[in-house]
Amino acid sequence: MDKRLNIAFLAGGDSSEREIALGSAAQTINSFKKERYNLYMIDVHCGKWTYKDNNGAEWLVDQNDFSLTVSGERITFDYAFIMIHGTPGEDGKLQAYLQMQGVPFSTGDMASSVITFDKTTCKLAAARTGVALAREVLLSRGDKWSAEEIVGRLGLPIFVKPNASGSSCGVTRVTDVAQLPEAIEKAFSESSEVLIEEMISGREVACGVLITKKKEYLLPVTEVVSKNAYFDYEAKYTPGMAAEITPADLSDEIVEKLHYFTRAIYRACRCRGLARVDFIITPEGTPYMIEINTVPGMSSGSIVPKQLRAAGLDLSDILDEVIEDTL
């Protein structure tokens, strides 16, 4: 009898990050120990969940009971590993479904995911830790706003972002008040709310984290040096457009601060599984939180796997710990 766990590896999604998520998932699935798991890559897209077998045949998941029937054999899942950036993998939708099905999964629960995906709500949760946060203006579709008032309050440059999105999709760095209307419209194409933040100048860094019932991993810090004005979509996904230095050349005092806030933010947002917290460090040494990423990229070139290697940790072993912690 096969005692391996049946793992549903949920990939794809419906956001503009879909292709990124599929590429990341295709690499990440190879990091799981095949002797321990039966892995089923499931493409979640536009309400249809599809598994493609080794022969290229496609089989639909029965979403009524989260099962899969392949060549007459019904398969149920012991665990779901979520590798979907954006909706429905980071915003609580998949988490709510899996909670109703009673299937354990690799991220925080629905409530945690709702908090972390909404940038403003996430900042409210993070504020309890004492971390510095950029000043902001939040707009909902239909709100009346004045470009001059926004710039008067936040100054220039400013960042205009979808309030619920990732991978820097829909983000614009605004350096002139005349650019603001187009930037806001671009952000509204990704989200029903737009977050406008003052620009914090400094060094951009990221810290991976995993806290289980047994262990705590605060990974070596990575500094991101972009050839663009900031670490935008192009810099993130175009080879040669950004350098990621791990471990970053930072003082022990700064690293200690970053680890303190990474741990505190992870706990304040009730996260679970692997996550990554991004910061800007000002010239005075103050870390400002940018965001927390609860489904970080896990391909070999992504930040968290690089940090794991720098720490002397094996990704396959860490994935075991993520699964064991929630079973």
JSON list of C-alpha atoms in Angstrom, two decimals, residues 84-319:
[
{"chain": "A", "resi": 84, "resn": "ILE", "atom": "CA", "xyz": [-0.47, 30.94, -6.62]},
{"chain": "A", "resi": 85, "resn": "HIS", "atom": "CA", "xyz": [0.65, 34.57, -6.54]},
{"chain": "A", "resi": 86, "resn": "GLY", "atom": "CA", "xyz": [-2.30, 36.96, -6.35]},
{"chain": "A", "resi": 87, "resn": "THR", "atom": "CA", "xyz": [-5.90, 35.79, -6.47]},
{"chain": "A", "resi": 88, "resn": "PRO", "atom": "CA", "xyz": [-7.12, 33.24, -5.43]},
{"chain": "A", "resi": 89, "resn": "GLY", "atom": "CA", "xyz": [-3.95, 31.97, -3.73]},
{"chain": "A", "resi": 90, "resn": "GLU", "atom": "CA", "xyz": [-2.95, 34.93, -1.56]},
{"chain": "A", "resi": 91, "resn": "ASP", "atom": "CA", "xyz": [-6.24, 36.73, -0.89]},
{"chain": "A", "resi": 92, "resn": "GLY", "atom": "CA", "xyz": [-8.00, 34.13, 1.26]},
{"chain": "A", "resi": 93, "resn": "LYS", "atom": "CA", "xyz": [-10.27, 32.55, -1.35]},
{"chain": "A", "resi": 94, "resn": "LEU", "atom": "CA", "xyz": [-8.43, 29.24, -1.68]},
{"chain": "A", "resi": 95, "resn": "GLN", "atom": "CA", "xyz": [-7.77, 29.21, 2.04]},
{"chain": "A", "resi": 96, "resn": "ALA", "atom": "CA", "xyz": [-11.50, 29.53, 2.79]},
{"chain": "A", "resi": 97, "resn": "TYR", "atom": "CA", "xyz": [-12.29, 26.70, 0.36]},
{"chain": "A", "resi": 98, "resn": "LEU", "atom": "CA", "xyz": [-9.64, 24.39, 1.83]},
{"chain": "A", "resi": 99, "resn": "GLN", "atom": "CA", "xyz": [-10.74, 25.16, 5.38]},
{"chain": "A", "resi": 100, "resn": "MET", "atom": "CA", "xyz": [-14.31, 24.16, 4.46]},
{"chain": "A", "resi": 101, "resn": "GLN", "atom": "CA", "xyz": [-13.00, 20.94, 2.90]},
{"chain": "A", "resi": 102, "resn": "GLY", "atom": "CA", "xyz": [-10.92, 20.17, 5.99]},
{"chain": "A", "resi": 103, "resn": "VAL", "atom": "CA", "xyz": [-7.69, 19.93, 3.97]},
{"chain": "A", "resi": 104, "resn": "PRO", "atom": "CA", "xyz": [-4.54, 21.37, 5.61]},
{"chain": "A", "resi": 105, "resn": "PHE", "atom": "CA", "xyz": [-2.49, 23.77, 3.50]},
{"chain": "A", "resi": 106, "resn": "SER", "atom": "CA", "xyz": [0.80, 25.66, 3.38]},
{"chain": "A", "resi": 107, "resn": "THR", "atom": "CA", "xyz": [-0.15, 29.27, 4.17]},
{"chain": "A", "resi": 108, "resn": "GLY", "atom": "CA", "xyz": [-1.93, 31.19, 6.88]},
{"chain": "A", "resi": 109, "resn": "ASP", "atom": "CA", "xyz": [-5.69, 30.74, 7.15]},
{"chain": "A", "resi": 110, "resn": "MET", "atom": "CA", "xyz": [-8.36, 32.77, 5.36]},
{"chain": "A", "resi": 111, "resn": "ALA", "atom": "CA", "xyz": [-8.34, 35.62, 7.89]},
{"chain": "A", "resi": 112, "resn": "SER", "atom": "CA", "xyz": [-4.55, 35.91, 7.80]},
{"chain": "A", "resi": 113, "resn": "SER", "atom": "CA", "xyz": [-4.51, 35.90, 3.99]},
{"chain": "A", "resi": 114, "resn": "VAL", "atom": "CA", "xyz": [-7.16, 38.61, 3.77]},
{"chain": "A", "resi": 115, "resn": "ILE", "atom": "CA", "xyz": [-5.08, 40.78, 6.11]},
{"chain": "A", "resi": 116, "resn": "THR", "atom": "CA", "xyz": [-1.76, 40.32, 4.32]},
{"chain": "A", "resi": 117, "resn": "PHE", "atom": "CA", "xyz": [-3.11, 40.70, 0.77]},
{"chain": "A", "resi": 118, "resn": "ASP", "atom": "CA", "xyz": [-4.77, 44.04, 1.53]},
{"chain": "A", "resi": 119, "resn": "LYS", "atom": "CA", "xyz": [-1.81, 46.41, 1.84]},
{"chain": "A", "resi": 120, "resn": "THR", "atom": "CA", "xyz": [-3.57, 48.96, 4.05]},
{"chain": "A", "resi": 121, "resn": "THR", "atom": "CA", "xyz": [-4.98, 46.33, 6.42]},
{"chain": "A", "resi": 122, "resn": "CYS", "atom": "CA", "xyz": [-1.57, 44.66, 6.55]},
{"chain": "A", "resi": 123, "resn": "LYS", "atom": "CA", "xyz": [0.03, 47.96, 7.54]},
{"chain": "A", "resi": 124, "resn": "LEU", "atom": "CA", "xyz": [-2.53, 48.35, 10.34]},
{"chain": "A", "resi": 125, "resn": "ALA", "atom": "CA", "xyz": [-1.60, 44.90, 11.67]},
{"chain": "A", "resi": 126, "resn": "ALA", "atom": "CA", "xyz": [2.13, 45.59, 11.30]},
{"chain": "A", "resi": 127, "resn": "ALA", "atom": "CA", "xyz": [1.82, 48.94, 13.09]},
{"chain": "A", "resi": 128, "resn": "ARG", "atom": "CA", "xyz": [1.31, 47.03, 16.34]},
{"chain": "A", "resi": 129, "resn": "THR", "atom": "CA", "xyz": [4.93, 45.88, 16.13]},
{"chain": "A", "resi": 130, "resn": "GLY", "atom": "CA", "xyz": [6.31, 49.42, 16.11]},
{"chain": "A", "resi": 131, "resn": "VAL", "atom": "CA", "xyz": [7.83, 49.11, 12.63]},
{"chain": "A", "resi": 132, "resn": "ALA", "atom": "CA", "xyz": [8.08, 52.35, 10.65]},
{"chain": "A", "resi": 133, "resn": "LEU", "atom": "CA", "xyz": [5.51, 52.72, 7.84]},
{"chain": "A", "resi": 134, "resn": "ALA", "atom": "CA", "xyz": [5.23, 55.14, 4.93]},
{"chain": "A", "resi": 135, "resn": "ARG", "atom": "CA", "xyz": [2.49, 57.79, 5.06]},
{"chain": "A", "resi": 136, "resn": "GLU", "atom": "CA", "xyz": [-0.37, 56.98, 2.72]},
{"chain": "A", "resi": 137, "resn": "VAL", "atom": "CA", "xyz": [-3.60, 57.98, 1.00]},
{"chain": "A", "resi": 138, "resn": "LEU", "atom": "CA", "xyz": [-6.16, 55.26, 0.18]},
{"chain": "A", "resi": 139, "resn": "LEU", "atom": "CA", "xyz": [-8.62, 55.73, -2.69]},
{"chain": "A", "resi": 140, "resn": "SER", "atom": "CA", "xyz": [-11.67, 53.65, -3.55]},
{"chain": "A", "resi": 141, "resn": "ARG", "atom": "CA", "xyz": [-13.20, 53.66, -7.01]},
{"chain": "A", "resi": 142, "resn": "GLY", "atom": "CA", "xyz": [-15.57, 56.62, -7.26]},
{"chain": "A", "resi": 143, "resn": "ASP", "atom": "CA", "xyz": [-13.82, 58.70, -4.60]},
{"chain": "A", "resi": 144, "resn": "LYS", "atom": "CA", "xyz": [-13.23, 62.37, -5.33]},
{"chain": "A", "resi": 145, "resn": "TRP", "atom": "CA", "xyz": [-9.57, 63.31, -5.06]},
{"chain": "A", "resi": 146, "resn": "SER", "atom": "CA", "xyz": [-7.20, 66.15, -5.86]},
{"chain": "A", "resi": 147, "resn": "ALA", "atom": "CA", "xyz": [-3.74, 65.47, -7.24]},
{"chain": "A", "resi": 148, "resn": "GLU", "atom": "CA", "xyz": [-2.48, 68.69, -5.68]},
{"chain": "A", "resi": 149, "resn": "GLU", "atom": "CA", "xyz": [-3.82, 67.75, -2.24]},
{"chain": "A", "resi": 150, "resn": "ILE", "atom": "CA", "xyz": [-2.27, 64.27, -2.40]},
{"chain": "A", "resi": 151, "resn": "VAL", "atom": "CA", "xyz": [1.13, 65.64, -3.44]},
{"chain": "A", "resi": 152, "resn": "GLY", "atom": "CA", "xyz": [0.84, 68.40, -0.85]},
{"chain": "A", "resi": 153, "resn": "ARG", "atom": "CA", "xyz": [0.33, 65.78, 1.83]},
{"chain": "A", "resi": 154, "resn": "LEU", "atom": "CA", "xyz": [2.87, 63.15, 0.73]},
{"chain": "A", "resi": 155, "resn": "GLY", "atom": "CA", "xyz": [5.36, 65.11, -1.36]},
{"chain": "A", "resi": 156, "resn": "LEU", "atom": "CA", "xyz": [7.18, 63.75, -4.41]},
{"chain": "A", "resi": 157, "resn": "PRO", "atom": "CA", "xyz": [8.17, 61.18, -5.53]},
{"chain": "A", "resi": 158, "resn": "ILE", "atom": "CA", "xyz": [5.28, 58.95, -4.49]},
{"chain": "A", "resi": 159, "resn": "PHE", "atom": "CA", "xyz": [4.32, 55.37, -5.26]},
{"chain": "A", "resi": 160, "resn": "VAL", "atom": "CA", "xyz": [0.86, 54.53, -6.61]},
{"chain": "A", "resi": 161, "resn": "LYS", "atom": "CA", "xyz": [-0.09, 50.89, -6.06]},
{"chain": "A", "resi": 162, "resn": "PRO", "atom": "CA", "xyz": [-3.08, 48.58, -6.32]},
{"chain": "A", "resi": 163, "resn": "ASN", "atom": "CA", "xyz": [-4.12, 47.98, -2.71]},
{"chain": "A", "resi": 164, "resn": "ALA", "atom": "CA", "xyz": [-4.52, 44.26, -3.41]},
{"chain": "A", "resi": 165, "resn": "SER", "atom": "CA", "xyz": [-1.96, 42.90, -5.87]},
{"chain": "A", "resi": 166, "resn": "GLY", "atom": "CA", "xyz": [1.63, 41.69, -6.04]},
{"chain": "A", "resi": 167, "resn": "SER", "atom": "CA", "xyz": [4.83, 41.42, -8.12]},
{"chain": "A", "resi": 168, "resn": "SER", "atom": "CA", "xyz": [4.72, 45.22, -8.53]},
{"chain": "A", "resi": 169, "resn": "CYS", "atom": "CA", "xyz": [1.87, 44.82, -11.06]},
{"chain": "A", "resi": 170, "resn": "GLY", "atom": "CA", "xyz": [0.15, 48.16, -11.60]},
{"chain": "A", "resi": 171, "resn": "VAL", "atom": "CA", "xyz": [2.73, 50.11, -9.57]},
{"chain": "A", "resi": 172, "resn": "THR", "atom": "CA", "xyz": [3.96, 53.52, -10.74]},
{"chain": "A", "resi": 173, "resn": "ARG", "atom": "CA", "xyz": [6.63, 55.81, -9.31]},
{"chain": "A", "resi": 174, "resn": "VAL", "atom": "CA", "xyz": [5.26, 59.32, -9.75]},
{"chain": "A", "resi": 175, "resn": "THR", "atom": "CA", "xyz": [7.73, 62.21, -9.93]},
{"chain": "A", "resi": 176, "resn": "ASP", "atom": "CA", "xyz": [5.41, 64.91, -11.27]},
{"chain": "A", "resi": 177, "resn": "VAL", "atom": "CA", "xyz": [1.86, 65.81, -10.22]},
{"chain": "A", "resi": 178, "resn": "ALA", "atom": "CA", "xyz": [0.74, 65.56, -13.87]},
{"chain": "A", "resi": 179, "resn": "GLN", "atom": "CA", "xyz": [1.56, 61.82, -13.86]},
{"chain": "A", "resi": 180, "resn": "LEU", "atom": "CA", "xyz": [-0.81, 61.04, -11.00]},
{"chain": "A", "resi": 181, "resn": "PRO", "atom": "CA", "xyz": [-4.15, 60.57, -12.85]},
{"chain": "A", "resi": 182, "resn": "GLU", "atom": "CA", "xyz": [-2.72, 57.99, -15.27]},
{"chain": "A", "resi": 183, "resn": "ALA", "atom": "CA", "xyz": [-0.91, 56.19, -12.44]},
{"chain": "A", "resi": 184, "resn": "ILE", "atom": "CA", "xyz": [-4.11, 55.97, -10.39]},
{"chain": "A", "resi": 185, "resn": "GLU", "atom": "CA", "xyz": [-6.06, 54.61, -13.37]},
{"chain": "A", "resi": 186, "resn": "LYS", "atom": "CA", "xyz": [-3.36, 52.00, -13.98]},
{"chain": "A", "resi": 187, "resn": "ALA", "atom": "CA", "xyz": [-3.55, 50.86, -10.35]},
{"chain": "A", "resi": 188, "resn": "PHE", "atom": "CA", "xyz": [-7.36, 50.71, -10.49]},
{"chain": "A", "resi": 189, "resn": "SER", "atom": "CA", "xyz": [-7.04, 48.24, -13.39]},
{"chain": "A", "resi": 190, "resn": "GLU", "atom": "CA", "xyz": [-5.55, 45.76, -10.87]},
{"chain": "A", "resi": 191, "resn": "SER", "atom": "CA", "xyz": [-7.60, 46.50, -7.74]},
{"chain": "A", "resi": 192, "resn": "SER", "atom": "CA", "xyz": [-10.78, 48.24, -6.55]},
{"chain": "A", "resi": 193, "resn": "GLU", "atom": "CA", "xyz": [-8.67, 50.35, -4.18]},
{"chain": "A", "resi": 194, "resn": "VAL", "atom": "CA", "xyz": [-5.49, 52.33, -4.79]},
{"chain": "A", "resi": 195, "resn": "LEU", "atom": "CA", "xyz": [-2.79, 52.97, -2.21]},
{"chain": "A", "resi": 196, "resn": "ILE", "atom": "CA", "xyz": [-0.61, 56.06, -2.62]},
{"chain": "A", "resi": 197, "resn": "GLU", "atom": "CA", "xyz": [2.49, 56.17, -0.43]},
{"chain": "A", "resi": 198, "resn": "GLU", "atom": "CA", "xyz": [5.31, 58.60, 0.17]},
{"chain": "A", "resi": 199, "resn": "MET", "atom": "CA", "xyz": [8.61, 57.37, -1.20]},
{"chain": "A", "resi": 200, "resn": "ILE", "atom": "CA", "xyz": [11.08, 56.22, 1.46]},
{"chain": "A", "resi": 201, "resn": "SER", "atom": "CA", "xyz": [14.66, 56.53, 0.23]},
{"chain": "A", "resi": 202, "resn": "GLY", "atom": "CA", "xyz": [17.16, 53.89, 1.22]},
{"chain": "A", "resi": 203, "resn": "ARG", "atom": "CA", "xyz": [18.31, 50.32, 0.62]},
{"chain": "A", "resi": 204, "resn": "GLU", "atom": "CA", "xyz": [15.70, 47.71, -0.29]},
{"chain": "A", "resi": 205, "resn": "VAL", "atom": "CA", "xyz": [16.07, 44.43, 1.57]},
{"chain": "A", "resi": 206, "resn": "ALA", "atom": "CA", "xyz": [14.08, 41.23, 2.08]},
{"chain": "A", "resi": 207, "resn": "CYS", "atom": "CA", "xyz": [14.02, 38.68, 4.88]},
{"chain": "A", "resi": 208, "resn": "GLY", "atom": "CA", "xyz": [12.59, 35.17, 4.58]},
{"chain": "A", "resi": 209, "resn": "VAL", "atom": "CA", "xyz": [10.95, 33.57, 7.59]},
{"chain": "A", "resi": 210, "resn": "LEU", "atom": "CA", "xyz": [9.38, 30.30, 8.71]},
{"chain": "A", "resi": 211, "resn": "ILE", "atom": "CA", "xyz": [8.06, 29.78, 12.23]},
{"chain": "A", "resi": 212, "resn": "THR", "atom": "CA", "xyz": [6.72, 26.32, 13.07]},
{"chain": "A", "resi": 213, "resn": "LYS", "atom": "CA", "xyz": [5.60, 24.76, 16.32]},
{"chain": "A", "resi": 214, "resn": "LYS", "atom": "CA", "xyz": [9.12, 23.37, 16.76]},
{"chain": "A", "resi": 215, "resn": "LYS", "atom": "CA", "xyz": [11.53, 25.79, 15.11]},
{"chain": "A", "resi": 216, "resn": "GLU", "atom": "CA", "xyz": [12.07, 29.36, 14.00]},
{"chain": "A", "resi": 217, "resn": "TYR", "atom": "CA", "xyz": [13.98, 30.31, 10.86]},
{"chain": "A", "resi": 218, "resn": "LEU", "atom": "CA", "xyz": [14.94, 33.95, 10.30]},
{"chain": "A", "resi": 219, "resn": "LEU", "atom": "CA", "xyz": [16.95, 33.76, 7.09]},
{"chain": "A", "resi": 220, "resn": "PRO", "atom": "CA", "xyz": [19.96, 35.80, 5.94]},
{"chain": "A", "resi": 221, "resn": "VAL", "atom": "CA", "xyz": [18.88, 39.20, 4.63]},
{"chain": "A", "resi": 222, "resn": "THR", "atom": "CA", "xyz": [19.00, 39.93, 0.89]},
{"chain": "A", "resi": 223, "resn": "GLU", "atom": "CA", "xyz": [19.67, 43.40, -0.51]},
{"chain": "A", "resi": 224, "resn": "VAL", "atom": "CA", "xyz": [18.00, 44.14, -3.84]},
{"chain": "A", "resi": 225, "resn": "VAL", "atom": "CA", "xyz": [19.83, 46.59, -6.11]},
{"chain": "A", "resi": 226, "resn": "SER", "atom": "CA", "xyz": [17.73, 47.48, -9.16]},
{"chain": "A", "resi": 227, "resn": "LYS", "atom": "CA", "xyz": [18.94, 49.11, -12.37]},
{"chain": "A", "resi": 228, "resn": "ASN", "atom": "CA", "xyz": [15.55, 50.82, -12.52]},
{"chain": "A", "resi": 229, "resn": "ALA", "atom": "CA", "xyz": [14.38, 53.53, -10.12]},
{"chain": "A", "resi": 230, "resn": "TYR", "atom": "CA", "xyz": [12.92, 50.82, -7.91]},
{"chain": "A", "resi": 231, "resn": "PHE", "atom": "CA", "xyz": [12.42, 47.02, -7.85]},
{"chain": "A", "resi": 232, "resn": "ASP", "atom": "CA", "xyz": [9.55, 47.03, -10.36]},
{"chain": "A", "resi": 233, "resn": "TYR", "atom": "CA", "xyz": [8.03, 44.22, -12.43]},
{"chain": "A", "resi": 234, "resn": "GLU", "atom": "CA", "xyz": [10.71, 44.50, -15.13]},
{"chain": "A", "resi": 235, "resn": "ALA", "atom": "CA", "xyz": [13.54, 44.44, -12.59]},
{"chain": "A", "resi": 236, "resn": "LYS", "atom": "CA", "xyz": [12.01, 41.44, -10.79]},
{"chain": "A", "resi": 237, "resn": "TYR", "atom": "CA", "xyz": [11.57, 39.24, -13.84]},
{"chain": "A", "resi": 238, "resn": "THR", "atom": "CA", "xyz": [14.13, 40.40, -16.43]},
{"chain": "A", "resi": 239, "resn": "PRO", "atom": "CA", "xyz": [17.55, 38.75, -16.06]},
{"chain": "A", "resi": 240, "resn": "GLY", "atom": "CA", "xyz": [20.29, 41.27, -15.33]},
{"chain": "A", "resi": 241, "resn": "MET", "atom": "CA", "xyz": [17.97, 44.09, -14.28]},
{"chain": "A", "resi": 242, "resn": "ALA", "atom": "CA", "xyz": [18.58, 43.62, -10.55]},
{"chain": "A", "resi": 243, "resn": "ALA", "atom": "CA", "xyz": [21.30, 42.27, -8.30]},
{"chain": "A", "resi": 244, "resn": "GLU", "atom": "CA", "xyz": [20.25, 40.31, -5.23]},
{"chain": "A", "resi": 245, "resn": "ILE", "atom": "CA", "xyz": [23.03, 40.20, -2.65]},
{"chain": "A", "resi": 246, "resn": "THR", "atom": "CA", "xyz": [22.73, 37.44, -0.03]},
{"chain": "A", "resi": 247, "resn": "PRO", "atom": "CA", "xyz": [23.73, 37.92, 2.70]},
{"chain": "A", "resi": 248, "resn": "ALA", "atom": "CA", "xyz": [23.47, 41.69, 2.48]},
{"chain": "A", "resi": 249, "resn": "ASP", "atom": "CA", "xyz": [26.39, 43.81, 3.65]},
{"chain": "A", "resi": 250, "resn": "LEU", "atom": "CA", "xyz": [24.69, 45.15, 6.77]},
{"chain": "A", "resi": 251, "resn": "SER", "atom": "CA", "xyz": [25.77, 45.69, 10.35]},
{"chain": "A", "resi": 252, "resn": "ASP", "atom": "CA", "xyz": [24.80, 43.13, 12.97]},
{"chain": "A", "resi": 253, "resn": "GLU", "atom": "CA", "xyz": [22.62, 45.81, 14.59]},
{"chain": "A", "resi": 254, "resn": "ILE", "atom": "CA", "xyz": [20.59, 46.37, 11.40]},
{"chain": "A", "resi": 255, "resn": "VAL", "atom": "CA", "xyz": [20.21, 42.63, 10.77]},
{"chain": "A", "resi": 256, "resn": "GLU", "atom": "CA", "xyz": [19.00, 42.19, 14.35]},
{"chain": "A", "resi": 257, "resn": "LYS", "atom": "CA", "xyz": [16.38, 44.93, 13.80]},
{"chain": "A", "resi": 258, "resn": "LEU", "atom": "CA", "xyz": [15.23, 43.34, 10.55]},
{"chain": "A", "resi": 259, "resn": "HIS", "atom": "CA", "xyz": [14.93, 39.91, 12.14]},
{"chain": "A", "resi": 260, "resn": "TYR", "atom": "CA", "xyz": [13.04, 41.38, 15.10]},
{"chain": "A", "resi": 261, "resn": "PHE", "atom": "CA", "xyz": [10.47, 43.11, 12.88]},
{"chain": "A", "resi": 262, "resn": "THR", "atom": "CA", "xyz": [10.22, 40.17, 10.46]},
{"chain": "A", "resi": 263, "resn": "ARG", "atom": "CA", "xyz": [9.33, 37.85, 13.33]},
{"chain": "A", "resi": 264, "resn": "ALA", "atom": "CA", "xyz": [6.93, 40.37, 14.88]},
{"chain": "A", "resi": 265, "resn": "ILE", "atom": "CA", "xyz": [5.13, 41.14, 11.60]},
{"chain": "A", "resi": 266, "resn": "TYR", "atom": "CA", "xyz": [4.81, 37.43, 10.73]},
{"chain": "A", "resi": 267, "resn": "ARG", "atom": "CA", "xyz": [3.17, 36.81, 14.10]},
{"chain": "A", "resi": 268, "resn": "ALA", "atom": "CA", "xyz": [1.03, 39.97, 14.07]},
{"chain": "A", "resi": 269, "resn": "CYS", "atom": "CA", "xyz": [-0.43, 38.90, 10.71]},
{"chain": "A", "resi": 270, "resn": "ARG", "atom": "CA", "xyz": [-0.87, 35.30, 11.95]},
{"chain": "A", "resi": 271, "resn": "CYS", "atom": "CA", "xyz": [1.17, 33.91, 9.09]},
{"chain": "A", "resi": 272, "resn": "ARG", "atom": "CA", "xyz": [2.07, 30.29, 8.57]},
{"chain": "A", "resi": 273, "resn": "GLY", "atom": "CA", "xyz": [4.50, 28.58, 6.22]},
{"chain": "A", "resi": 274, "resn": "LEU", "atom": "CA", "xyz": [7.28, 30.34, 4.35]},
{"chain": "A", "resi": 275, "resn": "ALA", "atom": "CA", "xyz": [6.95, 34.10, 3.94]},
{"chain": "A", "resi": 276, "resn": "ARG", "atom": "CA", "xyz": [9.12, 37.07, 3.04]},
{"chain": "A", "resi": 277, "resn": "VAL", "atom": "CA", "xyz": [9.02, 40.57, 4.51]},
{"chain": "A", "resi": 278, "resn": "ASP", "atom": "CA", "xyz": [10.37, 43.45, 2.41]},
{"chain": "A", "resi": 279, "resn": "PHE", "atom": "CA", "xyz": [11.82, 46.63, 3.91]},
{"chain": "A", "resi": 280, "resn": "ILE", "atom": "CA", "xyz": [13.52, 49.90, 3.01]},
{"chain": "A", "resi": 281, "resn": "ILE", "atom": "CA", "xyz": [16.39, 50.84, 5.33]},
{"chain": "A", "resi": 282, "resn": "THR", "atom": "CA", "xyz": [16.86, 54.61, 5.55]},
{"chain": "A", "resi": 283, "resn": "PRO", "atom": "CA", "xyz": [20.35, 56.16, 5.72]},
{"chain": "A", "resi": 284, "resn": "GLU", "atom": "CA", "xyz": [19.70, 56.62, 9.46]},
{"chain": "A", "resi": 285, "resn": "GLY", "atom": "CA", "xyz": [19.22, 52.86, 9.84]},
{"chain": "A", "resi": 286, "resn": "THR", "atom": "CA", "xyz": [15.43, 52.78, 10.29]},
{"chain": "A", "resi": 287, "resn": "PRO", "atom": "CA", "xyz": [13.65, 49.82, 8.62]},
{"chain": "A", "resi": 288, "resn": "TYR", "atom": "CA", "xyz": [10.34, 50.72, 6.92]},
{"chain": "A", "resi": 289, "resn": "MET", "atom": "CA", "xyz": [8.13, 47.78, 6.05]},
{"chain": "A", "resi": 290, "resn": "ILE", "atom": "CA", "xyz": [7.08, 47.66, 2.40]},
{"chain": "A", "resi": 291, "resn": "GLU", "atom": "CA", "xyz": [4.96, 44.50, 2.46]},
{"chain": "A", "resi": 292, "resn": "ILE", "atom": "CA", "xyz": [4.81, 40.85, 3.44]},
{"chain": "A", "resi": 293, "resn": "ASN", "atom": "CA", "xyz": [4.68, 38.18, 0.75]},
{"chain": "A", "resi": 294, "resn": "THR", "atom": "CA", "xyz": [2.93, 35.03, 1.98]},
{"chain": "A", "resi": 295, "resn": "VAL", "atom": "CA", "xyz": [3.47, 33.01, -1.22]},
{"chain": "A", "resi": 296, "resn": "PRO", "atom": "CA", "xyz": [7.05, 33.96, -2.10]},
{"chain": "A", "resi": 297, "resn": "GLY", "atom": "CA", "xyz": [8.69, 32.73, -5.28]},
{"chain": "A", "resi": 298, "resn": "MET", "atom": "CA", "xyz": [10.33, 29.36, -4.69]},
{"chain": "A", "resi": 299, "resn": "SER", "atom": "CA", "xyz": [12.23, 28.71, -7.94]},
{"chain": "A", "resi": 300, "resn": "SER", "atom": "CA", "xyz": [16.01, 28.36, -7.66]},
{"chain": "A", "resi": 301, "resn": "GLY", "atom": "CA", "xyz": [16.59, 32.01, -8.60]},
{"chain": "A", "resi": 302, "resn": "SER", "atom": "CA", "xyz": [14.05, 33.42, -6.14]},
{"chain": "A", "resi": 303, "resn": "ILE", "atom": "CA", "xyz": [15.05, 35.29, -3.00]},
{"chain": "A", "resi": 304, "resn": "VAL", "atom": "CA", "xyz": [13.91, 32.81, -0.33]},
{"chain": "A", "resi": 305, "resn": "PRO", "atom": "CA", "xyz": [15.65, 29.75, -1.85]},
{"chain": "A", "resi": 306, "resn": "LYS", "atom": "CA", "xyz": [18.84, 31.83, -2.15]},
{"chain": "A", "resi": 307, "resn": "GLN", "atom": "CA", "xyz": [18.54, 32.74, 1.53]},
{"chain": "A", "resi": 308, "resn": "LEU", "atom": "CA", "xyz": [18.01, 29.10, 2.47]},
{"chain": "A", "resi": 309, "resn": "ARG", "atom": "CA", "xyz": [21.17, 28.12, 0.59]},
{"chain": "A", "resi": 310, "resn": "ALA", "atom": "CA", "xyz": [23.10, 30.94, 2.29]},
{"chain": "A", "resi": 311, "resn": "ALA", "atom": "CA", "xyz": [21.93, 29.59, 5.65]},
{"chain": "A", "resi": 312, "resn": "GLY", "atom": "CA", "xyz": [23.06, 26.07, 4.74]},
{"chain": "A", "resi": 313, "resn": "LEU", "atom": "CA", "xyz": [19.48, 24.79, 4.63]},
{"chain": "A", "resi": 314, "resn": "ASP", "atom": "CA", "xyz": [18.01, 22.38, 2.10]},
{"chain": "A", "resi": 315, "resn": "LEU", "atom": "CA", "xyz": [14.76, 23.49, 0.45]},
{"chain": "A", "resi": 316, "resn": "SER", "atom": "CA", "xyz": [13.44, 19.92, 0.36]},
{"chain": "A", "resi": 317, "resn": "ASP", "atom": "CA", "xyz": [13.86, 19.59, 4.13]},
{"chain": "A", "resi": 318, "resn": "ILE", "atom": "CA", "xyz": [12.21, 22.97, 4.73]},
{"chain": "A", "resi": 319, "resn": "LEU", "atom": "CA", "xyz": [9.24, 21.96, 2.57]}
]
